[in-house]
Amino acid sequence: MNDEDQRGAQQTGTHETGTHEVGADGFGTHETGADGFGADGSGAQDTGHREVTDAVVEIPATGTLSAERIAAKSLETRLLGGERKLRRREVAAGVGLSLLSARKLWRALGFPNFGDDDVAFTERDQEALSTAVGLVRNGKLTEEAAISVTRAIGQMTDRMVVWQIEALVEDMVHEQGLTDAQARKRLVHELPALVDPLEEMLVYSWRRQLNAAVQRLAVRAEAGLQASEEGREGDEDDAPLPLARAVGFADLVSYTSLSRRMNEKTLAKLVQRFENKCAEIISVGGGRLVKTVGDEVLYIAETPAAGAEISLALAEAFTRDEILPEARVAMVWGRILSRLGDIYGPTVNLAARLTTLADPGTVLVDSMTAAALDQDERFVLIPQDVENVRGFGEIQPVTLARGRGKGLVLD
């Protein structure tokens, strides 16, 4: 991505989070139905539109269903936990919730709007809604936290299932010699055998990731802040932020011009190769891949040394790769805010700016990050000419190079 303004907007973590209106229609237990989680569940009138994008697989009154339609209906029943028998007001009333509050949770999960007459829900939907409401009514979560946690589930699982479906389709095209359209129809027959194993892996991964996140974001958070104190005066722009992290970007060179010359299949392979290589290196280095945006990856690590090892490994890997172009890489050690699965703050912005200044195949850091790495013999630091960096004034970039040691070892 060569448009620095676009990069800046993406990397400062700008998101449209919507309006929760939690004060207007609460989730708590109340005697009146006027409040969201009221006893009668009648609540406020729904004024939203009735566009439905979650297609309901219906059996026509006459005629014969195709094999694909029968398979799709069977799969839907299994995935949804039963037949669609309930309307939205019936689901909300079943848990003593106003329709407005129910819609807040459904929208947080990414569900479309359904009309009053749409038979779109199952008893499993009602159970799930009751679980979410119970967290608030039992005092485990505030309304705002419940909405935020629910939105995290909705957004992450949405991206996950799209990724999984496309991976399965691509595999069938490659291994079975099907066209893309044929593979998508065949998927409905292939998926039932995969539902339980995929669900087991999801729960297993979530528990492992939750444990790791607790260590990073709670147990070791204070130690990271203490480690970041060296060389700081306390009045830096990022001083109030709660987490100390090494923040890095890797940006493929000439990706835009390359992608214009590629067909769909070749471009898909390039993107997949890029993401897989980045994910492997960042994971082995003990970091976390925050997100990929086309030709660019954003990652973090808990120490400047870990961030430096990851950054060098990324630059070296893309330089050696016979298919992917070289990458510009930059890394900054500083403080950040972690929200909505993304990261925010001046440290993120500075790392993004330095990425545009890096030569292909090289890694840039700022002077404060260089100072944190100065006594580590694994790294060589080469100061560059002072640059006027937009939003930061005069910054001295420092080239980070390999010193002693092998660096990251990839199996």
mmCIF file of C-alpha atoms in Angstrom:
data_model
loop_
_atom_site.group_PDB
_atom_site.id
_atom_site.type_symbol
_atom_site.label_atom_id
_atom_site.label_comp_id
_atom_site.label_asym_id
_atom_site.label_seq_id
_atom_site.Cartn_x
_atom_site.Cartn_y
_atom_site.Cartn_z
ATOM 1 C CA MET A 1 0.000 0.000 0.000
ATOM 2 C CA ASN A 2 1.558 3.226 -1.127
ATOM 3 C CA ASP A 3 -1.104 5.649 0.010
ATOM 4 C CA GLU A 4 0.238 6.835 3.358
ATOM 5 C CA ASP A 5 -2.966 8.587 4.307
ATOM 6 C CA GLN A 6 -4.952 5.402 3.833
ATOM 7 C CA ARG A 7 -2.414 3.481 5.887
ATOM 8 C CA GLY A 8 -2.590 6.017 8.662
ATOM 9 C CA ALA A 9 -6.348 5.746 8.882
ATOM 10 C CA GLN A 10 -6.201 1.966 9.063
ATOM 11 C CA GLN A 11 -3.345 1.768 11.516
ATOM 12 C CA THR A 12 -4.612 4.199 14.068
ATOM 13 C CA GLY A 13 -7.292 1.616 14.737
ATOM 14 C CA THR A 14 -10.294 3.581 13.489
ATOM 15 C CA HIS A 15 -13.423 1.459 13.730
ATOM 16 C CA GLU A 16 -17.097 2.139 13.453
ATOM 17 C CA THR A 17 -18.468 0.621 16.605
ATOM 18 C CA GLY A 18 -22.066 1.711 16.329
ATOM 19 C CA THR A 19 -24.325 3.084 19.045
ATOM 20 C CA HIS A 20 -25.267 0.746 21.855
ATOM 21 C CA GLU A 21 -27.857 2.944 23.593
ATOM 22 C CA VAL A 22 -27.251 0.907 26.732
ATOM 23 C CA GLY A 23 -28.619 3.612 28.948
ATOM 24 C CA ALA A 24 -31.888 3.899 27.063
ATOM 25 C CA ASP A 25 -32.842 0.248 27.171
ATOM 26 C CA GLY A 26 -31.115 -1.668 29.910
ATOM 27 C CA PHE A 27 -30.328 -5.338 30.373
ATOM 28 C CA GLY A 28 -31.051 -5.523 34.107
ATOM 29 C CA THR A 29 -34.000 -7.050 35.849
ATOM 30 C CA HIS A 30 -36.846 -4.578 36.310
ATOM 31 C CA GLU A 31 -40.504 -4.746 37.169
ATOM 32 C CA THR A 32 -41.666 -2.916 34.063
ATOM 33 C CA GLY A 33 -41.501 -4.048 30.476
ATOM 34 C CA ALA A 34 -40.488 -0.573 29.322
ATOM 35 C CA ASP A 35 -36.873 -1.292 30.179
ATOM 36 C CA GLY A 36 -35.007 -3.722 27.902
ATOM 37 C CA PHE A 37 -34.696 -6.721 30.170
ATOM 38 C CA GLY A 38 -38.134 -6.200 31.673
ATOM 39 C CA ALA A 39 -40.278 -9.023 32.966
ATOM 40 C CA ASP A 40 -42.766 -9.150 30.104
ATOM 41 C CA GLY A 41 -40.256 -8.891 27.297
ATOM 42 C CA SER A 42 -42.505 -6.656 25.236
ATOM 43 C CA GLY A 43 -40.179 -3.673 25.248
ATOM 44 C CA ALA A 44 -39.920 -0.873 22.747
ATOM 45 C CA GLN A 45 -41.273 -1.047 19.233
ATOM 46 C CA ASP A 46 -38.864 -2.140 16.519
ATOM 47 C CA THR A 47 -38.390 0.618 13.976
ATOM 48 C CA GLY A 48 -35.575 -1.000 11.989
ATOM 49 C CA HIS A 49 -35.778 -2.047 8.348
ATOM 50 C CA ARG A 50 -36.723 -5.594 7.417
ATOM 51 C CA GLU A 51 -34.054 -6.551 4.939
ATOM 52 C CA VAL A 52 -33.133 -10.180 5.548
ATOM 53 C CA THR A 53 -29.777 -11.485 4.351
ATOM 54 C CA ASP A 54 -29.677 -14.688 6.400
ATOM 55 C CA ALA A 55 -31.553 -16.809 3.872
ATOM 56 C CA VAL A 56 -34.009 -19.322 5.253
ATOM 57 C CA VAL A 57 -33.985 -22.666 3.464
ATOM 58 C CA GLU A 58 -37.681 -23.410 3.015
ATOM 59 C CA ILE A 59 -39.356 -26.511 1.656
ATOM 60 C CA PRO A 60 -41.876 -25.513 -1.024
ATOM 61 C CA ALA A 61 -45.441 -26.734 -0.723
ATOM 62 C CA THR A 62 -45.193 -28.618 -4.006
ATOM 63 C CA GLY A 63 -42.408 -29.923 -6.177
ATOM 64 C CA THR A 64 -39.235 -31.858 -5.468
ATOM 65 C CA LEU A 65 -36.190 -30.508 -3.689
ATOM 66 C CA SER A 66 -32.799 -30.945 -5.303
ATOM 67 C CA ALA A 67 -30.145 -32.964 -3.506
ATOM 68 C CA GLU A 68 -28.299 -29.747 -2.714
ATOM 69 C CA ARG A 69 -31.383 -28.166 -1.166
ATOM 70 C CA ILE A 70 -32.071 -31.233 0.942
ATOM 71 C CA ALA A 71 -28.455 -31.340 2.094
ATOM 72 C CA ALA A 72 -28.495 -27.605 2.859
ATOM 73 C CA LYS A 73 -31.695 -27.945 4.881
ATOM 74 C CA SER A 74 -30.283 -30.849 6.866
ATOM 75 C CA LEU A 75 -27.038 -28.982 7.528
ATOM 76 C CA GLU A 76 -28.894 -25.871 8.634
ATOM 77 C CA THR A 77 -31.009 -27.829 11.100
ATOM 78 C CA ARG A 78 -27.889 -29.362 12.569
ATOM 79 C CA LEU A 79 -25.968 -26.094 12.801
ATOM 80 C CA LEU A 80 -28.861 -24.077 14.217
ATOM 81 C CA GLY A 81 -29.838 -26.767 16.703
ATOM 82 C CA GLY A 82 -33.293 -27.389 15.291
ATOM 83 C CA GLU A 83 -35.972 -26.103 12.946
ATOM 84 C CA ARG A 84 -36.688 -22.397 12.604
ATOM 85 C CA LYS A 85 -39.959 -22.121 14.512
ATOM 86 C CA LEU A 86 -39.785 -18.821 16.391
ATOM 87 C CA ARG A 87 -40.236 -15.174 15.510
ATOM 88 C CA ARG A 88 -38.000 -12.537 17.016
ATOM 89 C CA ARG A 89 -40.568 -11.263 19.494
ATOM 90 C CA GLU A 90 -41.189 -14.807 20.705
ATOM 91 C CA VAL A 91 -37.477 -15.338 21.327
ATOM 92 C CA ALA A 92 -37.129 -12.039 23.204
ATOM 93 C CA ALA A 93 -40.264 -12.652 25.266
ATOM 94 C CA GLY A 94 -39.053 -16.153 26.108
ATOM 95 C CA VAL A 95 -36.173 -14.688 28.124
ATOM 96 C CA GLY A 96 -38.135 -11.735 29.482
ATOM 97 C CA LEU A 97 -36.295 -9.273 27.258
ATOM 98 C CA SER A 98 -37.435 -6.286 25.250
ATOM 99 C CA LEU A 99 -37.099 -6.639 21.493
ATOM 100 C CA LEU A 100 -34.851 -3.596 21.378
ATOM 101 C CA SER A 101 -32.370 -5.183 23.794
ATOM 102 C CA ALA A 102 -32.488 -8.493 21.938
ATOM 103 C CA ARG A 103 -31.713 -6.662 18.713
ATOM 104 C CA LYS A 104 -28.669 -5.032 20.335
ATOM 105 C CA LEU A 105 -27.221 -8.440 21.029
ATOM 106 C CA TRP A 106 -28.132 -9.845 17.624
ATOM 107 C CA ARG A 107 -26.591 -6.876 15.878
ATOM 108 C CA ALA A 108 -23.453 -7.253 17.988
ATOM 109 C CA LEU A 109 -23.245 -10.840 16.743
ATOM 110 C CA GLY A 110 -23.618 -9.572 13.166
ATOM 111 C CA PHE A 111 -27.109 -10.939 12.539
ATOM 112 C CA PRO A 112 -29.339 -9.195 9.970
ATOM 113 C CA ASN A 113 -32.647 -7.545 10.777
ATOM 114 C CA PHE A 114 -35.635 -9.847 10.603
ATOM 115 C CA GLY A 115 -39.227 -8.729 10.313
ATOM 116 C CA ASP A 116 -41.903 -9.494 12.889
ATOM 117 C CA ASP A 117 -43.378 -12.200 10.650
ATOM 118 C CA ASP A 118 -40.106 -13.941 9.776
ATOM 119 C CA VAL A 119 -39.840 -17.389 11.333
ATOM 120 C CA ALA A 120 -36.077 -17.221 11.618
ATOM 121 C CA PHE A 121 -35.078 -18.510 15.058
ATOM 122 C CA THR A 122 -34.771 -21.803 16.892
ATOM 123 C CA GLU A 123 -34.917 -22.769 20.542
ATOM 124 C CA ARG A 124 -31.104 -22.749 20.505
ATOM 125 C CA ASP A 125 -31.228 -19.029 19.635
ATOM 126 C CA GLN A 126 -33.388 -18.472 22.685
ATOM 127 C CA GLU A 127 -30.964 -20.403 24.912
ATOM 128 C CA ALA A 128 -28.012 -18.374 23.614
ATOM 129 C CA LEU A 129 -29.840 -15.117 24.212
ATOM 130 C CA SER A 130 -30.700 -16.233 27.728
ATOM 131 C CA THR A 131 -27.003 -16.994 28.376
ATOM 132 C CA ALA A 132 -25.930 -13.515 27.289
ATOM 133 C CA VAL A 133 -28.657 -11.851 29.323
ATOM 134 C CA GLY A 134 -27.828 -13.973 32.349
ATOM 135 C CA LEU A 135 -24.266 -12.628 32.427
ATOM 136 C CA VAL A 136 -25.676 -9.133 32.969
ATOM 137 C CA ARG A 137 -28.518 -10.054 35.290
ATOM 138 C CA ASN A 138 -26.185 -12.083 37.496
ATOM 139 C CA GLY A 139 -23.740 -9.223 37.740
ATOM 140 C CA LYS A 140 -20.937 -10.972 35.831
ATOM 141 C CA LEU A 141 -20.776 -8.296 33.112
ATOM 142 C CA THR A 142 -22.072 -4.781 32.637
ATOM 143 C CA GLU A 143 -24.337 -4.119 29.670
ATOM 144 C CA GLU A 144 -21.533 -2.361 27.807
ATOM 145 C CA ALA A 145 -19.103 -5.222 28.424
ATOM 146 C CA ALA A 146 -21.690 -7.798 27.324
ATOM 147 C CA ILE A 147 -22.229 -5.947 24.039
ATOM 148 C CA SER A 148 -18.477 -5.600 23.466
ATOM 149 C CA VAL A 149 -17.740 -9.264 24.221
ATOM 150 C CA THR A 150 -20.639 -10.340 22.017
ATOM 151 C CA ARG A 151 -19.401 -8.155 19.170
ATOM 152 C CA ALA A 152 -15.942 -9.726 19.478
ATOM 153 C CA ILE A 153 -17.480 -13.182 19.111
ATOM 154 C CA GLY A 154 -19.561 -12.129 16.127
ATOM 155 C CA GLN A 155 -16.774 -10.416 14.221
ATOM 156 C CA MET A 156 -14.124 -13.038 14.846
ATOM 157 C CA THR A 157 -16.317 -16.035 14.052
ATOM 158 C CA ASP A 158 -17.636 -14.342 10.917
ATOM 159 C CA ARG A 159 -14.111 -13.900 9.549
ATOM 160 C CA MET A 160 -13.166 -17.388 10.696
ATOM 161 C CA VAL A 161 -15.976 -19.229 8.921
ATOM 162 C CA VAL A 162 -15.460 -17.286 5.682
ATOM 163 C CA TRP A 163 -11.765 -18.197 5.798
ATOM 164 C CA GLN A 164 -12.578 -21.854 6.481
ATOM 165 C CA ILE A 165 -15.165 -22.137 3.726
ATOM 166 C CA GLU A 166 -12.875 -20.545 1.140
ATOM 167 C CA ALA A 167 -10.021 -22.845 2.211
ATOM 168 C CA LEU A 168 -12.240 -25.908 1.794
ATOM 169 C CA VAL A 169 -13.513 -24.732 -1.595
ATOM 170 C CA GLU A 170 -9.980 -24.036 -2.791
ATOM 171 C CA ASP A 171 -8.850 -27.473 -1.635
ATOM 172 C CA MET A 172 -11.684 -29.206 -3.513
ATOM 173 C CA VAL A 173 -10.896 -27.257 -6.670
ATOM 174 C CA HIS A 174 -7.246 -28.255 -6.444
ATOM 175 C CA GLU A 175 -7.596 -31.863 -5.275
ATOM 176 C CA GLN A 176 -10.825 -32.958 -6.988
ATOM 177 C CA GLY A 177 -10.535 -31.011 -10.224
ATOM 178 C CA LEU A 178 -13.845 -29.212 -9.679
ATOM 179 C CA THR A 179 -14.757 -25.757 -10.864
ATOM 180 C CA ASP A 180 -15.241 -23.131 -8.189
ATOM 181 C CA ALA A 181 -19.028 -23.281 -8.628
ATOM 182 C CA GLN A 182 -19.057 -27.089 -8.399
ATOM 183 C CA ALA A 183 -16.920 -27.029 -5.263
ATOM 184 C CA ARG A 184 -19.263 -24.584 -3.533
ATOM 185 C CA LYS A 185 -22.226 -26.855 -4.222
ATOM 186 C CA ARG A 186 -20.287 -29.925 -3.113
ATOM 187 C CA LEU A 187 -19.284 -28.206 0.134
ATOM 188 C CA VAL A 188 -22.802 -28.656 1.522
ATOM 189 C CA HIS A 189 -22.322 -32.428 1.306
ATOM 190 C CA GLU A 190 -18.740 -32.439 2.603
ATOM 191 C CA LEU A 191 -19.182 -30.111 5.580
ATOM 192 C CA PRO A 192 -21.323 -32.309 7.897
ATOM 193 C CA ALA A 193 -18.370 -34.641 8.518
ATOM 194 C CA LEU A 194 -16.217 -31.662 9.522
ATOM 195 C CA VAL A 195 -18.575 -29.809 11.874
ATOM 196 C CA ASP A 196 -17.706 -31.638 15.089
ATOM 197 C CA PRO A 197 -13.904 -31.715 14.560
ATOM 198 C CA LEU A 198 -13.863 -28.014 13.635
ATOM 199 C CA GLU A 199 -15.971 -27.161 16.685
ATOM 200 C CA GLU A 200 -13.627 -29.121 18.950
ATOM 201 C CA MET A 201 -10.587 -27.340 17.501
ATOM 202 C CA LEU A 202 -12.288 -23.962 17.934
ATOM 203 C CA VAL A 203 -12.959 -24.527 21.638
ATOM 204 C CA TYR A 204 -9.471 -25.960 22.176
ATOM 205 C CA SER A 205 -7.809 -23.001 20.445
ATOM 206 C CA TRP A 206 -9.983 -20.465 22.278
ATOM 207 C CA ARG A 207 -8.972 -21.869 25.652
ATOM 208 C CA ARG A 208 -5.276 -21.884 24.747
ATOM 209 C CA GLN A 209 -5.455 -18.380 23.322
ATOM 210 C CA LEU A 210 -7.390 -17.096 26.331
ATOM 211 C CA ASN A 211 -4.735 -18.457 28.680
ATOM 212 C CA ALA A 212 -1.948 -16.881 26.636
ATOM 213 C CA ALA A 213 -3.799 -13.555 26.489
ATOM 214 C CA VAL A 214 -4.283 -13.525 30.264
ATOM 215 C CA GLN A 215 -0.526 -13.923 30.671
ATOM 216 C CA ARG A 216 0.253 -11.144 28.182
ATOM 217 C CA LEU A 217 -2.448 -8.668 29.101
ATOM 218 C CA ALA A 218 -2.734 -9.197 32.856
ATOM 219 C CA VAL A 219 -0.002 -11.199 34.559
ATOM 220 C CA ARG A 220 2.998 -9.664 32.749
ATOM 221 C CA ALA A 221 1.556 -6.242 31.934
ATOM 222 C CA GLU A 222 3.125 -4.404 34.878
ATOM 223 C CA ALA A 223 6.553 -5.903 34.244
ATOM 224 C CA GLY A 224 6.383 -4.685 30.654
ATOM 225 C CA LEU A 225 5.623 -1.135 31.736
ATOM 226 C CA GLN A 226 8.506 -1.167 34.187
ATOM 227 C CA ALA A 227 10.844 -2.418 31.481
ATOM 228 C CA SER A 228 9.774 0.423 29.195
ATOM 229 C CA GLU A 229 10.681 3.155 31.690
ATOM 230 C CA GLU A 230 14.343 3.310 30.682
ATOM 231 C CA GLY A 231 15.152 6.340 28.552
ATOM 232 C CA ARG A 232 11.736 7.949 29.054
ATOM 233 C CA GLU A 233 10.989 11.226 30.799
ATOM 234 C CA GLY A 234 7.329 10.519 31.479
ATOM 235 C CA ASP A 235 5.843 13.247 29.263
ATOM 236 C CA GLU A 236 5.809 11.281 26.009
ATOM 237 C CA ASP A 237 2.587 11.172 23.991
ATOM 238 C CA ASP A 238 2.128 7.486 24.758
ATOM 239 C CA ALA A 239 2.937 7.770 28.488
ATOM 240 C CA PRO A 240 -0.694 7.313 29.723
ATOM 241 C CA LEU A 241 -1.265 4.146 27.699
ATOM 242 C CA PRO A 242 -1.422 0.881 29.680
ATOM 243 C CA LEU A 243 0.678 -1.646 27.729
ATOM 244 C CA ALA A 244 4.325 -1.674 26.637
ATOM 245 C CA ARG A 245 4.827 -3.421 23.304
ATOM 246 C CA ALA A 246 7.136 -3.663 20.331
ATOM 247 C CA VAL A 247 4.943 -2.703 17.380
ATOM 248 C CA GLY A 248 5.978 -3.681 13.877
ATOM 249 C CA PHE A 249 4.809 -3.428 10.290
ATOM 250 C CA ALA A 250 5.943 -5.408 7.259
ATOM 251 C CA ASP A 251 4.873 -4.011 3.882
ATOM 252 C CA LEU A 252 5.409 -5.862 0.587
ATOM 253 C CA VAL A 253 7.189 -3.801 -2.070
ATOM 254 C CA SER A 254 5.374 -3.203 -5.398
ATOM 255 C CA TYR A 255 2.399 -5.310 -4.339
ATOM 256 C CA THR A 256 -0.144 -3.105 -6.116
ATOM 257 C CA SER A 257 1.557 -3.312 -9.506
ATOM 258 C CA LEU A 258 2.119 -7.054 -9.074
ATOM 259 C CA SER A 259 -1.511 -7.745 -8.183
ATOM 260 C CA ARG A 260 -2.716 -5.961 -11.310
ATOM 261 C CA ARG A 261 -0.794 -8.396 -13.488
ATOM 262 C CA MET A 262 -2.015 -11.529 -11.716
ATOM 263 C CA ASN A 263 -5.071 -13.651 -12.303
ATOM 264 C CA GLU A 264 -7.342 -14.638 -9.445
ATOM 265 C CA LYS A 265 -5.626 -17.943 -8.716
ATOM 266 C CA THR A 266 -2.104 -16.512 -8.697
ATOM 267 C CA LEU A 267 -3.097 -13.559 -6.524
ATOM 268 C CA ALA A 268 -4.811 -15.876 -4.035
ATOM 269 C CA LYS A 269 -1.646 -17.968 -3.748
ATOM 270 C CA LEU A 270 0.503 -14.873 -3.232
ATOM 271 C CA VAL A 271 -1.758 -13.502 -0.486
ATOM 272 C CA GLN A 272 -1.940 -16.890 1.229
ATOM 273 C CA ARG A 273 1.826 -17.350 1.037
ATOM 274 C CA PHE A 274 2.368 -13.884 2.502
ATOM 275 C CA GLU A 275 -0.034 -14.402 5.402
ATOM 276 C CA ASN A 276 1.218 -17.920 6.164
ATOM 277 C CA LYS A 277 4.860 -16.856 6.229
ATOM 278 C CA CYS A 278 4.117 -13.851 8.429
ATOM 279 C CA ALA A 279 1.989 -15.878 10.836
ATOM 280 C CA GLU A 280 4.657 -18.558 11.187
ATOM 281 C CA ILE A 281 7.528 -16.152 11.846
ATOM 282 C CA ILE A 282 5.553 -13.978 14.274
ATOM 283 C CA SER A 283 4.301 -17.021 16.178
ATOM 284 C CA VAL A 284 7.748 -18.629 16.449
ATOM 285 C CA GLY A 285 9.131 -15.298 17.664
ATOM 286 C CA GLY A 286 6.597 -15.169 20.487
ATOM 287 C CA GLY A 287 4.677 -12.253 19.004
ATOM 288 C CA ARG A 288 1.082 -11.782 17.946
ATOM 289 C CA LEU A 289 -0.212 -11.047 14.481
ATOM 290 C CA VAL A 290 -2.722 -8.253 15.035
ATOM 291 C CA LYS A 291 -4.030 -8.048 11.482
ATOM 292 C CA THR A 292 -3.177 -8.134 7.811
ATOM 293 C CA VAL A 293 -4.368 -5.415 5.452
ATOM 294 C CA GLY A 294 -3.758 -6.532 1.887
ATOM 295 C CA ASP A 295 0.002 -6.230 1.420
ATOM 296 C CA GLU A 296 0.816 -5.324 5.001
ATOM 297 C CA VAL A 297 0.970 -7.064 8.364
ATOM 298 C CA LEU A 298 0.793 -5.494 11.820
ATOM 299 C CA TYR A 299 2.346 -7.414 14.707
ATOM 300 C CA ILE A 300 3.391 -6.905 18.321
ATOM 301 C CA ALA A 301 5.819 -8.484 20.784
ATOM 302 C CA GLU A 302 6.280 -8.141 24.523
ATOM 303 C CA THR A 303 9.937 -7.032 24.460
ATOM 304 C CA PRO A 304 12.059 -4.926 22.103
ATOM 305 C CA ALA A 305 14.403 -7.876 21.538
ATOM 306 C CA ALA A 306 11.529 -10.177 20.538
ATOM 307 C CA GLY A 307 10.186 -7.492 18.212
ATOM 308 C CA ALA A 308 13.629 -7.033 16.678
ATOM 309 C CA GLU A 309 14.086 -10.772 16.057
ATOM 310 C CA ILE A 310 10.683 -11.012 14.392
ATOM 311 C CA SER A 311 11.326 -7.918 12.257
ATOM 312 C CA LEU A 312 14.694 -9.164 11.014
ATOM 313 C CA ALA A 313 13.290 -12.620 10.311
ATOM 314 C CA LEU A 314 10.453 -11.132 8.240
ATOM 315 C CA ALA A 315 12.791 -8.936 6.177
ATOM 316 C CA GLU A 316 15.188 -11.839 5.589
ATOM 317 C CA ALA A 317 12.417 -14.297 4.707
ATOM 318 C CA PHE A 318 10.885 -12.096 2.026
ATOM 319 C CA THR A 319 14.299 -11.247 0.587
ATOM 320 C CA ARG A 320 15.008 -14.973 0.150
ATOM 321 C CA ASP A 321 11.540 -15.891 -1.107
ATOM 322 C CA GLU A 322 11.453 -16.770 -4.798
ATOM 323 C CA ILE A 323 7.810 -15.759 -5.268
ATOM 324 C CA LEU A 324 7.070 -12.890 -2.892
ATOM 325 C CA PRO A 325 8.644 -9.439 -3.329
ATOM 326 C CA GLU A 326 10.863 -7.901 -0.680
ATOM 327 C CA ALA A 327 9.325 -6.150 2.314
ATOM 328 C CA ARG A 328 9.892 -2.881 4.100
ATOM 329 C CA VAL A 329 9.848 -3.433 7.852
ATOM 330 C CA ALA A 330 9.764 -1.052 10.828
ATOM 331 C CA MET A 331 9.463 -1.615 14.563
ATOM 332 C CA VAL A 332 8.959 0.743 17.518
ATOM 333 C CA TRP A 333 9.112 -0.042 21.257
ATOM 334 C CA GLY A 334 6.544 2.019 23.140
ATOM 335 C CA ARG A 335 3.141 2.049 24.797
ATOM 336 C CA ILE A 336 -0.184 1.195 23.255
ATOM 337 C CA LEU A 337 -3.893 0.839 23.918
ATOM 338 C CA SER A 338 -5.407 -2.561 23.109
ATOM 339 C CA ARG A 339 -9.109 -2.492 22.216
ATOM 340 C CA LEU A 340 -11.509 -4.347 19.891
ATOM 341 C CA GLY A 341 -8.769 -6.822 18.993
ATOM 342 C CA ASP A 342 -6.678 -3.979 17.537
ATOM 343 C CA ILE A 343 -3.995 -1.648 18.884
ATOM 344 C CA TYR A 344 -3.910 2.137 19.005
ATOM 345 C CA GLY A 345 -1.637 5.037 19.879
ATOM 346 C CA PRO A 346 1.378 7.081 18.738
ATOM 347 C CA THR A 347 3.655 4.039 18.823
ATOM 348 C CA VAL A 348 1.516 2.376 16.149
ATOM 349 C CA ASN A 349 1.485 5.502 14.007
ATOM 350 C CA LEU A 350 5.239 6.008 14.231
ATOM 351 C CA ALA A 351 5.926 2.412 13.224
ATOM 352 C CA ALA A 352 3.665 2.923 10.217
ATOM 353 C CA ARG A 353 5.504 6.106 9.198
ATOM 354 C CA LEU A 354 8.915 4.467 9.520
ATOM 355 C CA THR A 355 7.773 1.611 7.282
ATOM 356 C CA THR A 356 7.413 4.024 4.376
ATOM 357 C CA LEU A 357 10.996 5.254 4.946
ATOM 358 C CA ALA A 358 12.605 1.803 5.021
ATOM 359 C CA ASP A 359 14.444 0.492 1.969
ATOM 360 C CA PRO A 360 13.264 -2.862 0.581
ATOM 361 C CA GLY A 361 14.674 -5.732 2.603
ATOM 362 C CA THR A 362 15.621 -3.568 5.582
ATOM 363 C CA VAL A 363 14.304 -2.859 9.084
ATOM 364 C CA LEU A 364 14.048 0.614 10.625
ATOM 365 C CA VAL A 365 13.561 1.503 14.290
ATOM 366 C CA ASP A 366 13.468 4.856 16.071
ATOM 367 C CA SER A 367 16.188 6.178 18.388
ATOM 368 C CA MET A 368 14.401 5.157 21.615
ATOM 369 C CA THR A 369 13.971 1.598 20.358
ATOM 370 C CA ALA A 370 17.611 1.581 19.272
ATOM 371 C CA ALA A 371 18.641 2.640 22.785
ATOM 372 C CA ALA A 372 16.680 -0.287 24.248
ATOM 373 C CA LEU A 373 18.563 -2.694 21.947
ATOM 374 C CA ASP A 374 21.973 -1.039 22.105
ATOM 375 C CA GLN A 375 23.620 -3.448 24.550
ATOM 376 C CA ASP A 376 22.290 -6.593 22.873
ATOM 377 C CA GLU A 377 25.026 -8.190 20.753
ATOM 378 C CA ARG A 378 22.450 -9.941 18.594
ATOM 379 C CA PHE A 379 21.717 -6.634 16.849
ATOM 380 C CA VAL A 380 23.670 -4.000 14.940
ATOM 381 C CA LEU A 381 22.247 -0.475 14.934
ATOM 382 C CA ILE A 382 23.167 2.007 12.183
ATOM 383 C CA PRO A 383 21.871 5.587 12.643
ATOM 384 C CA GLN A 384 20.488 7.275 9.527
ATOM 385 C CA ASP A 385 19.930 10.930 8.626
ATOM 386 C CA VAL A 386 17.244 12.740 10.604
ATOM 387 C CA GLU A 387 13.864 12.749 8.831
ATOM 388 C CA ASN A 388 10.900 15.050 9.264
ATOM 389 C CA VAL A 389 8.113 12.571 9.934
ATOM 390 C CA ARG A 390 4.543 13.777 9.523
ATOM 391 C CA GLY A 391 2.873 14.101 12.916
ATOM 392 C CA PHE A 392 6.117 13.522 14.840
ATOM 393 C CA GLY A 393 8.562 16.179 13.671
ATOM 394 C CA GLU A 394 12.247 15.302 13.429
ATOM 395 C CA ILE A 395 12.931 11.592 13.974
ATOM 396 C CA GLN A 396 16.242 9.794 13.572
ATOM 397 C CA PRO A 397 15.625 6.413 11.930
ATOM 398 C CA VAL A 398 18.079 3.664 12.812
ATOM 399 C CA THR A 399 18.695 0.655 10.592
ATOM 400 C CA LEU A 400 18.457 -2.625 12.494
ATOM 401 C CA ALA A 401 20.755 -5.375 11.234
ATOM 402 C CA ARG A 402 21.751 -8.853 12.330
ATOM 403 C CA GLY A 403 24.541 -9.132 14.891
ATOM 404 C CA ARG A 404 25.662 -12.300 16.634
ATOM 405 C CA GLY A 405 23.498 -15.398 16.824
ATOM 406 C CA LYS A 406 21.308 -17.314 14.385
ATOM 407 C CA GLY A 407 18.134 -15.352 14.925
ATOM 408 C CA LEU A 408 14.804 -17.129 14.864
ATOM 409 C CA VAL A 409 14.978 -20.794 13.960
ATOM 410 C CA LEU A 410 11.985 -21.967 11.926
ATOM 411 C CA ASP A 411 11.288 -25.700 11.909
#
